[in-house]
Short mmCIF file of C-alpha atoms and ligand atoms in Angstrom, two decimals:
data_model
loop_
_atom_site.label_atom_id
_atom_site.label_comp_id
_atom_site.label_asym_id
_atom_site.label_seq_id
_atom_site.Cartn_x
_atom_site.Cartn_y
_atom_site.Cartn_z
CA MET A 1 -12.53 -8.44 -5.50
CA PRO A 2 -8.90 -9.41 -6.40
CA ALA A 3 -7.35 -12.36 -4.63
CA ILE A 4 -4.23 -10.42 -3.89
CA THR A 5 -3.61 -6.63 -3.85
CA VAL A 6 0.02 -5.24 -3.70
CA GLU A 7 -0.35 -1.58 -2.93
CA ASN A 8 2.58 0.90 -3.41
CA LEU A 9 5.18 -1.56 -2.00
CA THR A 10 8.56 0.20 -1.31
CA LYS A 11 11.42 -1.52 0.55
CA ARG A 12 14.71 0.39 1.30
CA TYR A 13 17.84 -1.11 3.06
CA GLY A 14 19.64 2.15 3.86
CA ASP A 15 20.39 3.83 0.56
CA THR A 16 19.43 0.73 -1.48
CA VAL A 17 15.87 0.86 -2.92
CA ALA A 18 15.13 -2.90 -3.28
CA LEU A 19 11.55 -2.18 -4.28
CA ASP A 20 10.20 1.12 -5.59
CA ASP A 21 6.50 1.61 -5.42
CA VAL A 22 5.34 -1.62 -6.77
CA SER A 23 1.63 -2.23 -7.27
CA PHE A 24 -0.53 -4.93 -8.90
CA GLU A 25 -3.62 -7.04 -8.36
CA LEU A 26 -3.91 -10.77 -8.85
CA ASP A 27 -7.16 -12.58 -9.56
CA GLU A 28 -7.98 -16.05 -7.92
CA GLY A 29 -6.12 -18.71 -9.76
CA GLU A 30 -3.84 -16.55 -11.78
CA PHE A 31 -0.24 -17.96 -12.40
CA VAL A 32 2.31 -15.36 -12.68
CA VAL A 33 5.95 -15.51 -13.58
CA LEU A 34 8.14 -12.87 -12.01
CA LEU A 35 11.02 -11.93 -14.17
CA GLY A 36 13.97 -9.66 -13.87
CA PRO A 37 17.81 -9.69 -13.72
CA SER A 38 19.76 -10.49 -10.47
CA GLY A 39 19.20 -7.65 -8.02
CA ALA A 40 15.80 -6.41 -9.61
CA GLY A 41 14.02 -7.10 -6.23
CA LYS A 42 12.23 -10.48 -6.90
CA SER A 43 13.20 -12.05 -3.69
CA THR A 44 12.41 -8.87 -1.83
CA LEU A 45 8.86 -8.79 -3.37
CA LEU A 46 8.27 -12.64 -2.40
CA ARG A 47 9.62 -12.06 1.10
CA LEU A 48 7.24 -8.96 1.59
CA LEU A 49 4.35 -11.04 0.37
CA ASN A 50 4.82 -13.72 2.90
CA GLY A 51 5.62 -11.37 5.83
CA LEU A 52 9.26 -12.51 6.06
CA THR A 53 10.17 -8.84 5.99
CA THR A 54 8.22 -5.61 6.45
CA PRO A 55 7.81 -2.89 3.68
CA THR A 56 9.13 0.64 4.15
CA GLU A 57 5.84 1.76 2.59
CA GLY A 58 2.88 0.25 1.15
CA GLY A 59 0.62 -2.82 1.86
CA VAL A 60 -0.32 -6.35 0.95
CA TYR A 61 -4.00 -7.48 0.95
CA ILE A 62 -5.43 -11.01 0.56
CA GLY A 63 -8.99 -10.22 -0.42
CA ASP A 64 -10.06 -7.61 2.07
CA ASP A 65 -7.64 -8.53 4.81
CA GLU A 66 -4.46 -6.49 5.29
CA VAL A 67 -1.52 -8.97 5.80
CA THR A 68 1.34 -6.60 5.62
CA GLY A 69 4.26 -7.89 7.51
CA LYS A 70 2.17 -10.64 8.94
CA ARG A 71 2.78 -14.56 8.23
CA SER A 72 -0.47 -15.67 6.74
CA ASP A 73 -1.66 -18.61 4.84
CA ILE A 74 0.96 -18.56 2.10
CA GLY A 75 2.64 -21.56 0.76
CA MET A 76 6.37 -21.18 -0.17
CA VAL A 77 8.62 -23.14 -2.51
CA PHE A 78 12.22 -22.37 -2.30
CA GLN A 79 15.20 -22.99 -4.54
CA MET A 80 16.55 -25.10 -1.77
CA HIS A 81 13.75 -27.29 -0.70
CA TYR A 82 14.69 -27.65 2.94
CA LEU A 83 13.30 -31.00 3.15
CA VAL A 84 14.24 -33.38 6.07
CA GLU A 85 16.49 -35.99 4.18
CA THR A 86 15.92 -38.76 6.76
CA MET A 87 12.00 -38.43 6.65
CA SER A 88 9.79 -40.09 3.96
CA ALA A 89 8.37 -37.94 1.18
CA TYR A 90 5.00 -38.49 3.01
CA ARG A 91 6.27 -37.26 6.36
CA ASN A 92 7.85 -34.18 4.61
CA ALA A 93 4.63 -33.36 2.96
CA LEU A 94 2.70 -33.82 6.19
CA THR A 95 4.80 -31.08 7.88
CA GLY A 96 2.95 -28.54 5.67
CA ALA A 97 -0.03 -29.16 8.01
CA LEU A 98 2.03 -27.52 10.87
CA SER A 99 1.75 -24.17 9.56
CA ARG A 100 -1.83 -24.54 9.00
CA ALA A 101 -3.33 -26.16 12.08
CA ASP A 102 -2.68 -25.02 15.46
CA PHE A 103 1.12 -25.86 16.02
CA LEU A 104 0.93 -27.20 19.46
CA ASP A 105 -2.16 -29.20 18.71
CA SER A 106 -0.29 -30.88 15.75
CA VAL A 107 2.85 -31.53 17.86
CA LEU A 108 1.09 -32.80 20.93
CA THR A 109 -1.76 -34.84 19.28
CA ARG A 110 0.10 -35.78 16.04
CA TYR A 111 -1.33 -35.11 12.83
CA GLY A 112 -5.16 -35.69 12.28
CA ARG A 113 -6.59 -38.05 9.70
CA GLU A 114 -7.52 -35.13 7.43
CA ASP A 115 -3.83 -33.99 7.32
CA LYS A 116 -2.74 -37.43 6.29
CA VAL A 117 -5.26 -37.58 3.54
CA ARG A 118 -4.07 -34.20 2.36
CA ALA A 119 -0.53 -35.22 2.33
CA LEU A 120 -1.28 -38.21 0.24
CA GLU A 121 -3.49 -36.26 -2.15
CA ALA A 122 -0.79 -33.62 -2.43
CA LEU A 123 1.95 -36.48 -3.25
CA ASP A 124 -0.51 -37.72 -5.82
CA THR A 125 -0.85 -34.15 -7.29
CA VAL A 126 2.92 -34.03 -8.02
CA GLY A 127 3.17 -37.57 -9.16
CA LEU A 128 4.87 -39.07 -6.21
CA LEU A 129 2.12 -41.37 -4.55
CA ASP A 130 4.13 -44.42 -5.36
CA GLU A 131 7.27 -42.81 -3.86
CA ALA A 132 5.46 -41.77 -0.64
CA ARG A 133 7.55 -43.98 1.58
CA GLN A 134 10.97 -43.27 -0.04
CA ARG A 135 13.35 -41.24 2.11
CA ALA A 136 13.64 -37.73 0.86
CA GLY A 137 17.30 -37.81 0.78
CA SER A 138 17.37 -40.77 -1.66
CA MET A 139 15.37 -38.94 -4.19
CA SER A 140 16.39 -37.02 -7.25
CA GLY A 141 16.66 -33.15 -7.06
CA GLY A 142 13.43 -32.82 -9.13
CA GLN A 143 11.48 -35.44 -7.02
CA GLN A 144 12.66 -33.46 -3.77
CA GLN A 145 11.44 -30.27 -5.20
CA ARG A 146 8.10 -31.86 -6.01
CA VAL A 147 7.84 -32.99 -2.38
CA GLY A 148 8.44 -29.30 -1.53
CA ILE A 149 5.49 -28.27 -3.63
CA ALA A 150 3.31 -31.06 -2.09
CA ARG A 151 4.36 -29.69 1.37
CA ALA A 152 3.14 -26.22 0.38
CA LEU A 153 -0.18 -27.71 -1.01
CA VAL A 154 -0.86 -29.40 2.27
CA GLN A 155 -0.81 -26.02 3.91
CA GLU A 156 -3.76 -25.26 1.77
CA PRO A 157 -2.58 -21.80 1.15
CA SER A 158 -4.37 -18.78 -0.52
CA LEU A 159 -1.34 -17.97 -2.38
CA LEU A 160 1.71 -19.93 -3.51
CA LEU A 161 5.09 -18.22 -3.82
CA ALA A 162 8.02 -19.92 -5.44
CA ASP A 163 11.43 -18.33 -5.31
CA GLU A 164 13.65 -19.70 -8.15
CA PRO A 165 11.96 -23.13 -7.54
CA VAL A 166 14.15 -24.89 -10.36
CA ALA A 167 17.20 -22.84 -10.38
CA SER A 168 19.22 -25.84 -9.03
CA LEU A 169 17.82 -28.40 -11.48
CA ASP A 170 18.88 -29.70 -14.98
CA PRO A 171 16.69 -28.48 -17.75
CA LYS A 172 14.51 -31.65 -17.98
CA ALA A 173 13.94 -31.91 -14.30
CA ALA A 174 13.27 -28.12 -14.19
CA GLU A 175 10.68 -28.46 -16.87
CA GLU A 176 9.06 -31.51 -15.03
CA VAL A 177 8.85 -29.56 -11.82
CA MET A 178 7.33 -26.54 -13.46
CA GLY A 179 4.68 -28.65 -15.08
CA TYR A 180 3.68 -30.31 -11.85
CA MET A 181 3.50 -26.88 -10.25
CA LYS A 182 1.38 -25.45 -12.99
CA SER A 183 -1.01 -28.42 -13.09
CA ALA A 184 -1.34 -28.27 -9.20
CA ALA A 185 -2.04 -24.73 -9.15
CA ALA A 186 -4.69 -25.16 -11.96
CA GLU A 187 -6.30 -28.32 -10.22
CA ARG A 188 -6.75 -26.23 -7.07
CA GLU A 189 -7.31 -22.79 -8.48
CA LEU A 190 -4.29 -21.61 -6.54
CA THR A 191 -3.06 -18.21 -7.25
CA THR A 192 0.68 -18.34 -7.86
CA ILE A 193 3.78 -16.31 -8.28
CA ALA A 194 6.97 -18.09 -9.28
CA SER A 195 10.24 -16.21 -10.21
CA LEU A 196 12.18 -17.80 -12.91
CA HIS A 197 15.22 -16.75 -14.68
CA GLN A 198 15.09 -19.41 -17.55
CA VAL A 199 13.44 -17.55 -20.51
CA ASN A 200 12.29 -20.85 -22.16
CA LEU A 201 10.60 -21.98 -18.98
CA ALA A 202 8.92 -18.62 -18.42
CA ARG A 203 7.70 -18.69 -21.98
CA GLU A 204 6.42 -22.08 -21.51
CA PHE A 205 4.62 -21.98 -18.26
CA GLY A 206 3.73 -18.34 -17.74
CA GLU A 207 0.21 -16.83 -18.18
CA ARG A 208 0.93 -13.42 -16.87
CA TYR A 209 4.31 -11.95 -16.45
CA ILE A 210 5.55 -9.36 -14.08
CA GLY A 211 8.99 -7.86 -14.80
CA LEU A 212 11.00 -6.07 -12.33
CA ARG A 213 14.11 -3.90 -12.83
CA ASP A 214 15.79 -1.80 -10.16
CA GLY A 215 12.90 -2.63 -7.96
CA ALA A 216 10.27 -1.29 -10.38
CA VAL A 217 7.61 -3.01 -12.34
CA VAL A 218 8.77 -2.66 -16.08
CA PHE A 219 6.40 -5.14 -17.55
CA ASP A 220 2.97 -6.52 -16.72
CA GLY A 221 1.25 -8.55 -19.31
CA GLY A 222 0.57 -11.86 -21.09
CA ARG A 223 2.63 -14.16 -23.16
CA ASP A 224 1.98 -12.29 -26.48
CA ASP A 225 3.22 -9.11 -25.18
CA LEU A 226 6.35 -10.70 -23.72
CA THR A 227 9.61 -9.34 -25.34
CA MET A 228 12.92 -11.16 -24.94
CA ASP A 229 14.54 -8.49 -23.12
CA VAL A 230 12.25 -8.38 -19.98
P1 ADP B 301 16.52 -10.33 -6.85
O1 ADP B 301 15.95 -11.48 -6.15
O2 ADP B 301 15.83 -10.01 -8.01
O3 ADP B 301 18.03 -10.93 -7.36
P2 ADP B 301 16.70 -8.93 -4.31
O4 ADP B 301 15.20 -8.76 -3.91
O5 ADP B 301 17.40 -10.05 -3.84
O6 ADP B 301 16.73 -9.11 -5.92
O7 ADP B 301 17.61 -7.63 -4.29
C1 ADP B 301 17.14 -6.28 -4.56
C2 ADP B 301 18.12 -5.34 -4.13
O8 ADP B 301 18.01 -5.08 -2.74
C3 ADP B 301 19.57 -5.65 -4.32
O9 ADP B 301 20.28 -4.49 -4.61
C4 ADP B 301 20.00 -6.26 -3.08
O10 ADP B 301 21.33 -6.12 -2.79
C5 ADP B 301 19.17 -5.32 -1.98
N1 ADP B 301 18.90 -6.19 -0.83
C6 ADP B 301 18.01 -7.31 -0.85
N2 ADP B 301 18.08 -7.73 0.52
C7 ADP B 301 18.68 -6.90 1.15
C8 ADP B 301 19.02 -6.73 2.67
N3 ADP B 301 18.44 -7.54 3.48
N4 ADP B 301 19.89 -5.79 3.04
C9 ADP B 301 20.22 -5.00 2.11
N5 ADP B 301 20.07 -4.89 0.78
C10 ADP B 301 19.32 -5.83 0.46
P1 ADP B 302 14.51 -6.39 7.44
O1 ADP B 302 14.11 -7.31 8.71
O2 ADP B 302 15.14 -5.22 7.99
O3 ADP B 302 13.68 -6.27 6.46
P2 ADP B 302 15.78 -8.67 6.18
O4 ADP B 302 15.07 -9.63 6.92
O5 ADP B 302 15.33 -8.59 4.66
O6 ADP B 302 15.71 -7.13 6.91
O7 ADP B 302 17.42 -8.85 6.13
C1 ADP B 302 17.93 -10.20 6.17
C2 ADP B 302 19.28 -10.12 6.49
O8 ADP B 302 20.11 -10.05 5.19
C3 ADP B 302 19.66 -9.01 7.29
O9 ADP B 302 20.47 -9.28 8.29
C4 ADP B 302 20.54 -8.04 6.39
O10 ADP B 302 21.50 -7.38 6.92
C5 ADP B 302 21.20 -9.13 5.31
N1 ADP B 302 21.69 -8.52 4.06
C6 ADP B 302 22.41 -7.47 3.89
N2 ADP B 302 22.79 -7.16 2.81
C7 ADP B 302 22.03 -7.93 1.99
C8 ADP B 302 21.96 -7.94 0.63
N3 ADP B 302 22.48 -7.21 -0.33
N4 ADP B 302 21.08 -9.07 0.04
C9 ADP B 302 20.58 -9.86 0.79
N5 ADP B 302 20.66 -9.94 2.33
C10 ADP B 302 21.50 -8.83 2.72
#
């Protein structure tokens, strides 16, 4: 059974077709790079996958469960990391547990020991264990983005989505962050979809590529089949 099934997803905004009958399946642990020019529908697809918006037609399945339009256990890494700058890297990572555990429980009884261990493990995974106590606001852009990845890992999601995760970083930091994201996903066999617009990074880190144009899938294949104009 595929880990993720996307079935005939269509999203219209009035006359605009943001996504046009998109279907694909992902196996457990696949690392997919989503490509396409601005306006191709990448954000719309990621927003549909994590239930931030509902499709006009079609469905999303995790294993056997239909999750269309529902917030489920999907981790999200954003271009803007949305960290709390005054909190430590550790505290920020720990907040990932809020979306996993019972929310009131976490707020009222504070985080459990398991959550704390997970937060430290996740910081270790992104190479920031030594920086755990640093204020997020004092860290470099690349480090902050790695804290954002750690926070998503603490959630223990069944799917990791990253919407232009390195768009605001310089090339060196971007490469580093992608490297950590890829090794974190591999270590945890976490199915991942990351949208990228830098062709060099896409080539370096992708395993499978899904290319969108005008809302439709125009490419779905491996690195060897990848042409420059996707
Ligand atoms: P990408 O992420 O590839 O740049 P988007 O998914 O943001 O593309 O957008 C795909 C198309 O859908 C664009 O034409 C965009 O203007 C349109 N669109 C996206 N979100 C909305 C919205 N909330 N309302 C109206 N149109 C939208
Ligand atoms: P829906 O809940 O209908 O699926 P969204 O949650 O995707 O809509 O819409 C987010 C907001 O972005 C809406 O208020 C929409 O009006 C606004 N928006 C309008 N045009 C665009 C656009 N071209 N790209 C992105 N967002 C847009």
